[in-house]
mmCIF file of C-alpha atoms in Angstrom:
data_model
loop_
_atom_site.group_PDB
_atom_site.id
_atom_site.type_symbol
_atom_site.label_atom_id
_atom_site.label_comp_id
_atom_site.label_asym_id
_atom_site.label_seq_id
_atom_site.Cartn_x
_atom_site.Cartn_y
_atom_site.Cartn_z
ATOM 1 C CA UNK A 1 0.000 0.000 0.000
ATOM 2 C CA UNK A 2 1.306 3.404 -0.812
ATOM 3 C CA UNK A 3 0.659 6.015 1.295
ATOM 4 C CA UNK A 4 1.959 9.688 1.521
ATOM 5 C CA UNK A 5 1.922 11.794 5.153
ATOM 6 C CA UNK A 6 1.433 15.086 5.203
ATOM 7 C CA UNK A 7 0.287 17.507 8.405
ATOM 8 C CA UNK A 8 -3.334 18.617 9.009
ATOM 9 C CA UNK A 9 -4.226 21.787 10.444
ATOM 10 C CA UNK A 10 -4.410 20.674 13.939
ATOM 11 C CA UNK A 11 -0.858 19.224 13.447
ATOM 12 C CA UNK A 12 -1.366 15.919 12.611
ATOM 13 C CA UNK A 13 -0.316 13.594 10.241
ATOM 14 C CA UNK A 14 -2.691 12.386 8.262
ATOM 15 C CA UNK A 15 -2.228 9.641 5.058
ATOM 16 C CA UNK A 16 -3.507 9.120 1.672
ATOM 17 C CA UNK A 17 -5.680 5.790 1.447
ATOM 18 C CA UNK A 18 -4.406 3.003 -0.027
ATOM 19 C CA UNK A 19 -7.218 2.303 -1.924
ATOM 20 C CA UNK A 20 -9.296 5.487 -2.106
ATOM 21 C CA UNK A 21 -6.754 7.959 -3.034
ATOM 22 C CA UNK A 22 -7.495 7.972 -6.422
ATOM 23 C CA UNK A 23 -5.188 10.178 -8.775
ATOM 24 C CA UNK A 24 -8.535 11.436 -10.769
ATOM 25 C CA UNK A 25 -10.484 12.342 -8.528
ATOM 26 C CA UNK A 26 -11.673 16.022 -7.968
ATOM 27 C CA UNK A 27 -12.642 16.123 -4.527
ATOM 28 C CA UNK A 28 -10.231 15.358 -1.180
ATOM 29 C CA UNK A 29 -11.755 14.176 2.170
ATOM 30 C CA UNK A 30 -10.318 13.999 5.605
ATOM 31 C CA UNK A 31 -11.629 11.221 7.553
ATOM 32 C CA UNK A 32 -9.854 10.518 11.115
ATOM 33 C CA UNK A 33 -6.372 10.900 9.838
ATOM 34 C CA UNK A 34 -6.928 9.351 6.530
ATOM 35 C CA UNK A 35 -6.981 11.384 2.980
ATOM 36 C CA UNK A 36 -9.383 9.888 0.290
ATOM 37 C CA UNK A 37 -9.136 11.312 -2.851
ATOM 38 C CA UNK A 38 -11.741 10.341 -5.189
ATOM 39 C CA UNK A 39 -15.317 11.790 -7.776
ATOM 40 C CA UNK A 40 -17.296 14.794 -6.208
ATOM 41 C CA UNK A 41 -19.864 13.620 -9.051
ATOM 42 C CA UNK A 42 -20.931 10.696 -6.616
ATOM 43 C CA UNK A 43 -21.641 13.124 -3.941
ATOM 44 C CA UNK A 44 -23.651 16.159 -5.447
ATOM 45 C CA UNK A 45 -25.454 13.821 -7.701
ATOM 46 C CA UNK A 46 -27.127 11.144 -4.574
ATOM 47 C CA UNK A 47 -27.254 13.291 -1.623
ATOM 48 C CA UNK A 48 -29.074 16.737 -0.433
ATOM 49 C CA UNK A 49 -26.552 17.256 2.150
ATOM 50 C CA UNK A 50 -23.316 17.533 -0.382
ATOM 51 C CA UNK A 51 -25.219 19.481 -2.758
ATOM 52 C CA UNK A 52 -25.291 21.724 -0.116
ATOM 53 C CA UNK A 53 -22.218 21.583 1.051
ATOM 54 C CA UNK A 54 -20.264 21.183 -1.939
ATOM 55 C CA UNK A 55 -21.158 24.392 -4.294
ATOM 56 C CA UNK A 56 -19.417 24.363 -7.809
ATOM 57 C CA UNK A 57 -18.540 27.131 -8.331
ATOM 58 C CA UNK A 58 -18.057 28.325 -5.202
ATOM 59 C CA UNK A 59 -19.539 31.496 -3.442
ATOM 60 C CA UNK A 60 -17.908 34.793 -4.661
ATOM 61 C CA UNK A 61 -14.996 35.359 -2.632
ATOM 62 C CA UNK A 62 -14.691 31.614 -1.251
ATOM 63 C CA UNK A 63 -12.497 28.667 -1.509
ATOM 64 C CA UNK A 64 -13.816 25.108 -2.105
ATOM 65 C CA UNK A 65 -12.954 22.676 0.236
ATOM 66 C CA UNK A 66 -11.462 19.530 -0.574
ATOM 67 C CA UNK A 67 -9.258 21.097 -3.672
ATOM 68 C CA UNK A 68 -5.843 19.491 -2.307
ATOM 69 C CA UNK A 69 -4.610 17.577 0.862
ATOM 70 C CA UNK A 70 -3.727 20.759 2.613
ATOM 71 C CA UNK A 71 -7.349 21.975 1.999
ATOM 72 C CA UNK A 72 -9.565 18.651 2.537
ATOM 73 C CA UNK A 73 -13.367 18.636 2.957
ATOM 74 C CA UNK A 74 -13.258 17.289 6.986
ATOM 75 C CA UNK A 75 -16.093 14.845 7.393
ATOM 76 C CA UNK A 76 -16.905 15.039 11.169
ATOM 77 C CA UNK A 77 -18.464 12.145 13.172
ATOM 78 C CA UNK A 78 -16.921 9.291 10.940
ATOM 79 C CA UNK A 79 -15.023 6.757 10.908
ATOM 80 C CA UNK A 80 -12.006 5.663 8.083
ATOM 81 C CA UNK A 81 -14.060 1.614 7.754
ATOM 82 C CA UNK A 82 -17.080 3.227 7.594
ATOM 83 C CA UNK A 83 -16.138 5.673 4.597
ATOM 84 C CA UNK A 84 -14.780 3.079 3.091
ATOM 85 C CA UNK A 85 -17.319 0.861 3.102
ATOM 86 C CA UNK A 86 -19.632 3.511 1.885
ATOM 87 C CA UNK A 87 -16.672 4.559 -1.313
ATOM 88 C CA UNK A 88 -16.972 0.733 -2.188
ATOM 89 C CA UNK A 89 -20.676 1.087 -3.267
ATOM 90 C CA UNK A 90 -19.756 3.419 -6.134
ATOM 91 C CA UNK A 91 -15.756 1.868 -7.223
ATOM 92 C CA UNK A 92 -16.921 -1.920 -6.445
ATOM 93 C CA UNK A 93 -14.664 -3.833 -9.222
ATOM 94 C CA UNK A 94 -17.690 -6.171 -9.544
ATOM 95 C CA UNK A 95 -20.521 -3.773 -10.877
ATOM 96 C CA UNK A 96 -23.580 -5.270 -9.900
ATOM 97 C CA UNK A 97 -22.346 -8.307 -7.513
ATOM 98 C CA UNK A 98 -22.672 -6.662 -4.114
ATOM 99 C CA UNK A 99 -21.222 -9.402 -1.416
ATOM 100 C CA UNK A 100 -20.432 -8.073 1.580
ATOM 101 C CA UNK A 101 -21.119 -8.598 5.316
ATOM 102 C CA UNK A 102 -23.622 -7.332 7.790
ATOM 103 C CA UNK A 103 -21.022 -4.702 8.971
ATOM 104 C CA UNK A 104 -19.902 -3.985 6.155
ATOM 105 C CA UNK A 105 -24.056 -2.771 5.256
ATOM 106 C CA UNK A 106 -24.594 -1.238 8.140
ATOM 107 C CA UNK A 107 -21.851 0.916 7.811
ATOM 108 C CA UNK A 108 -23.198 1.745 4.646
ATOM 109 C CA UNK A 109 -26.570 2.116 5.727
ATOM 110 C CA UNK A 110 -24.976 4.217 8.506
ATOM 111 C CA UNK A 111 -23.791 6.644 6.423
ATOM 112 C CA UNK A 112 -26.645 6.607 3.258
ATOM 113 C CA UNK A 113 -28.703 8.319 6.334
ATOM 114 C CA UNK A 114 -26.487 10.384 7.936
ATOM 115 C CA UNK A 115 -25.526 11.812 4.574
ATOM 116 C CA UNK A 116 -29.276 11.172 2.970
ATOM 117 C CA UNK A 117 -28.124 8.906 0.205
ATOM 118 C CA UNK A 118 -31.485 7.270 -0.786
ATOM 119 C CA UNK A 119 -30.783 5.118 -3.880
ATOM 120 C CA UNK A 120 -27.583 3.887 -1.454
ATOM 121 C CA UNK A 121 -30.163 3.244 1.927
ATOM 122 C CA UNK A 122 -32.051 1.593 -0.869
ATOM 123 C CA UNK A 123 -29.104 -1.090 -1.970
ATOM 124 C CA UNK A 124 -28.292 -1.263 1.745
ATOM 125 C CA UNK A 125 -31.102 -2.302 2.817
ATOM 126 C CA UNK A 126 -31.945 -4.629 0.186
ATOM 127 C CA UNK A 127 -28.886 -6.903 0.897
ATOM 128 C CA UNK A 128 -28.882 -6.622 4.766
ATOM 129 C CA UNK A 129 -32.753 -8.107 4.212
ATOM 130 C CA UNK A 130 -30.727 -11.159 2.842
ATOM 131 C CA UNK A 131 -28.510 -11.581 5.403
ATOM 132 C CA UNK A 132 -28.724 -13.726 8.967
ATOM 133 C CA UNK A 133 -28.968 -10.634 11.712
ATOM 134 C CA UNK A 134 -29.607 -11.547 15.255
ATOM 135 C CA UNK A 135 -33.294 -9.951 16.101
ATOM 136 C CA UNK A 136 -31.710 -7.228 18.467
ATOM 137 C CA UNK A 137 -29.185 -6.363 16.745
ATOM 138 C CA UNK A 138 -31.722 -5.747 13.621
ATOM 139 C CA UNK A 139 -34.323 -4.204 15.795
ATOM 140 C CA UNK A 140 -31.409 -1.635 17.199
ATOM 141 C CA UNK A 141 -29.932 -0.887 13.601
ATOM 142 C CA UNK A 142 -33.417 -0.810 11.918
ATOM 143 C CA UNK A 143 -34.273 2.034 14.585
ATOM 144 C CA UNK A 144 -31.452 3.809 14.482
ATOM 145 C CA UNK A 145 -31.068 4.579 11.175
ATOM 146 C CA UNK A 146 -35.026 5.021 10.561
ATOM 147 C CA UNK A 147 -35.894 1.870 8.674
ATOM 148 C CA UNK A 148 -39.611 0.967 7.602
ATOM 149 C CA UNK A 149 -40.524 -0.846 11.006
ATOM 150 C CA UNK A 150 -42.549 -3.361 9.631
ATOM 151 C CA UNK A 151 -39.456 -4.898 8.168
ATOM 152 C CA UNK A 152 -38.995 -6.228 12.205
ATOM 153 C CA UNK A 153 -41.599 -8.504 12.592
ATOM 154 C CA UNK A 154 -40.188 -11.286 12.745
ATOM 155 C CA UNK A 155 -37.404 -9.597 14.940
ATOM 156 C CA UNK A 156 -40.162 -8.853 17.236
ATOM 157 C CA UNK A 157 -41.572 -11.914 17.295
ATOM 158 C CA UNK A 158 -37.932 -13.878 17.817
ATOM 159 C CA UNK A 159 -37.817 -11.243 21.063
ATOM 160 C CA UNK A 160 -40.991 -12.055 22.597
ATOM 161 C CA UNK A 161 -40.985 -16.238 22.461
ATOM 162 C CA UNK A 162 -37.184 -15.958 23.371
ATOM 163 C CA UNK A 163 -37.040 -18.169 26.199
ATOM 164 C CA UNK A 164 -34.891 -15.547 28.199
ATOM 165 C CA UNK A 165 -35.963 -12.348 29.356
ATOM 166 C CA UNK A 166 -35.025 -9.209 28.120
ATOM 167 C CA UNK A 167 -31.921 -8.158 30.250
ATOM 168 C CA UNK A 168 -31.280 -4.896 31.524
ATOM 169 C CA UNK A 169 -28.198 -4.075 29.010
ATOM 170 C CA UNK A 170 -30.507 -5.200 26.517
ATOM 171 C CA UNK A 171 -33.422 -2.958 27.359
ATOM 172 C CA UNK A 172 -30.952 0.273 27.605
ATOM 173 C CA UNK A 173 -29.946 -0.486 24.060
ATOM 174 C CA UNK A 174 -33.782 -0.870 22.699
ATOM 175 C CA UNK A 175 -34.603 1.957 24.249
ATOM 176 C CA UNK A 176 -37.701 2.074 27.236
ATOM 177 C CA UNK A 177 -40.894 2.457 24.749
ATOM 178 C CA UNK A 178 -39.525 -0.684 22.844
ATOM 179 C CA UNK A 179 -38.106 -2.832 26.037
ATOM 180 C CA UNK A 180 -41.735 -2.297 27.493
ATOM 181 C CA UNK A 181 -43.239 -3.387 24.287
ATOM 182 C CA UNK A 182 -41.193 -6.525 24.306
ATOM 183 C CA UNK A 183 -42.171 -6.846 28.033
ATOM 184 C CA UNK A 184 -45.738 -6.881 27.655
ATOM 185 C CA UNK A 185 -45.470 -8.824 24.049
ATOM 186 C CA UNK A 186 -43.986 -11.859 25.716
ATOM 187 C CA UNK A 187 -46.516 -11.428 28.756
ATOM 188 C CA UNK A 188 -49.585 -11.755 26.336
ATOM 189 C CA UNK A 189 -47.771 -14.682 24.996
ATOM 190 C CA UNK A 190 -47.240 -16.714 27.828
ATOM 191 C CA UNK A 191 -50.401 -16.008 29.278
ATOM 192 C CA UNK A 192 -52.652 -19.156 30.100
ATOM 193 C CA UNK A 193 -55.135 -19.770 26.571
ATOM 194 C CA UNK A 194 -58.401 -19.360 28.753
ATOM 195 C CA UNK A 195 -57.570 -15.940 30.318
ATOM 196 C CA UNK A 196 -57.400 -14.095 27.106
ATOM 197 C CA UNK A 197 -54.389 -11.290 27.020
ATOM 198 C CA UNK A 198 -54.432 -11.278 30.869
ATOM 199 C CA UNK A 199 -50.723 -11.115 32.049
ATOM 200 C CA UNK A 200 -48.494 -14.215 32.283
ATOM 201 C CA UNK A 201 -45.339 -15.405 33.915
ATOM 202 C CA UNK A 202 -41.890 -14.236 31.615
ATOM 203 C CA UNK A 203 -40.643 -17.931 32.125
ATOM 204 C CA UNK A 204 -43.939 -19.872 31.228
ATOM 205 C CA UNK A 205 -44.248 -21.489 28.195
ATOM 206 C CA UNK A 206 -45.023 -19.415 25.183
ATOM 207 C CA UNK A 207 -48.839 -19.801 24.169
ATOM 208 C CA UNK A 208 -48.910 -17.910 20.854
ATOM 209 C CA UNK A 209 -47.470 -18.373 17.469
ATOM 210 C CA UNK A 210 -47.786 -18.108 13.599
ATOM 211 C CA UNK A 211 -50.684 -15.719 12.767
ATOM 212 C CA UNK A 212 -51.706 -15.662 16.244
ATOM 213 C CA UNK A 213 -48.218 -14.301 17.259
ATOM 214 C CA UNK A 214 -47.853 -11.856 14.199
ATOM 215 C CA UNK A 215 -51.018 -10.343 15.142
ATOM 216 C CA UNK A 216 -50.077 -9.603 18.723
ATOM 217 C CA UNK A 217 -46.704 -8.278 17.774
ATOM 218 C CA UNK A 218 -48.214 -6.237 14.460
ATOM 219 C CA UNK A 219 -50.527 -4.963 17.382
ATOM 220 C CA UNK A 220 -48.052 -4.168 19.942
ATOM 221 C CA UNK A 221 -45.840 -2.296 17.661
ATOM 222 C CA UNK A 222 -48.242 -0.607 15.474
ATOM 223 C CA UNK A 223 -47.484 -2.465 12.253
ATOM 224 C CA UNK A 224 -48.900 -2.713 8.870
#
């Protein structure tokens, strides 16, 4: 990997990307400590935000960023893997085969919000769908980056007949509003058959499932 180091304003070095330092591109980003160099085009063209914030020309009088290393355009509140993750969307080698890992997505779903890539959320979105995610972990990342919630069904529905309770760690993650939902979900499920949606013991056996169970969680959690 080739790299070249060069100071940043605060005083520190910073180092051209192996990968994403590409000698065409227009547009230079600071990332951490990292320099990617690579096609404004991408940018203005997907996303609201850097059509904002990347003006061509720019405003009498002003200076674009990201026209050289010692003038990058600093992207706060990210991370080098996750930019690059994101960069390998638009120079993937293998056009249309998108294989990649649940990180990997997320990361790229991280930043298609953040940065309101829609056509990328899209792709993202669409492949972590076809991937094995543990139910909280999809219920946190689904929620946190404002996906359609009745994509967590089954998620739900994993959560409430889950022989374990919902731990405290667990519940500070999910947030209160959907820890108590989860709470009362698997109490309607393990509540006796005769007693209707009376409340039932966490650890008793789980009473509900199939329709039955996607109606109480579609319930529970507003869905459609």
């Amino acid at each position: 990997m080739n790299s070249a180091v060069s100071p940043n304003p605060n005083g520190e070095r910073t180092v051209r990307h192996g990968e994403y330092y590409i000698p065409g591109g227009d547009i230079v980003f600071r990332v951490e400590n990292y320099l990617f160099r690579v096609h404004r085009y991408f940018f203005t063209r997907d996303s609201p935000f850097f059509q904002e914030k990347l003006p061509h020309p720019p405003p009498p009088g002003e200076f674009n960023k990201g026209t050289s290393d010692n003038n990058p355009f600093v992207l706060e509140n990210t991370f080098g893997v996750d930019f690059e993750r994101f960069l390998w969307v638009f120079y993937n080698p293998k056009y249309s085969i998108y294989e990649a890992s649940v990180d990997d997505w997320t990361s790229i779903l991280k930043l298609s919000h953040q940065w309101d890539f829609i056509e990328v959320k899209k792709l993202a979105l669409r492949e972590l769908e076809q991937l094995e995610i543990p139910a909280l972990q999809k219920i946190i990342t689904y929620h946190t980056y404002d996906v359609d919630r009745n994509l967590l069904l089954e998620a739900y529905g994993t959560l409430t007949v889950r022989d374990q309770p919902i731990t405290i760690e667990e519940g500070r993650q999910l947030g209160l509003e959907t820890a108590l939902q989860l709470a009362r979900a698997r109490e309607i499920a393990r509540a006796p058959p005769a007693s209707g949606k009376k409340s039932g013991n966490p650890r008793s056996p789980v009473n509900l499932a199939g329709h039955e169970l996607d109606v109480l969680v579609k319930d529970l959690f507003h869905l459609s």
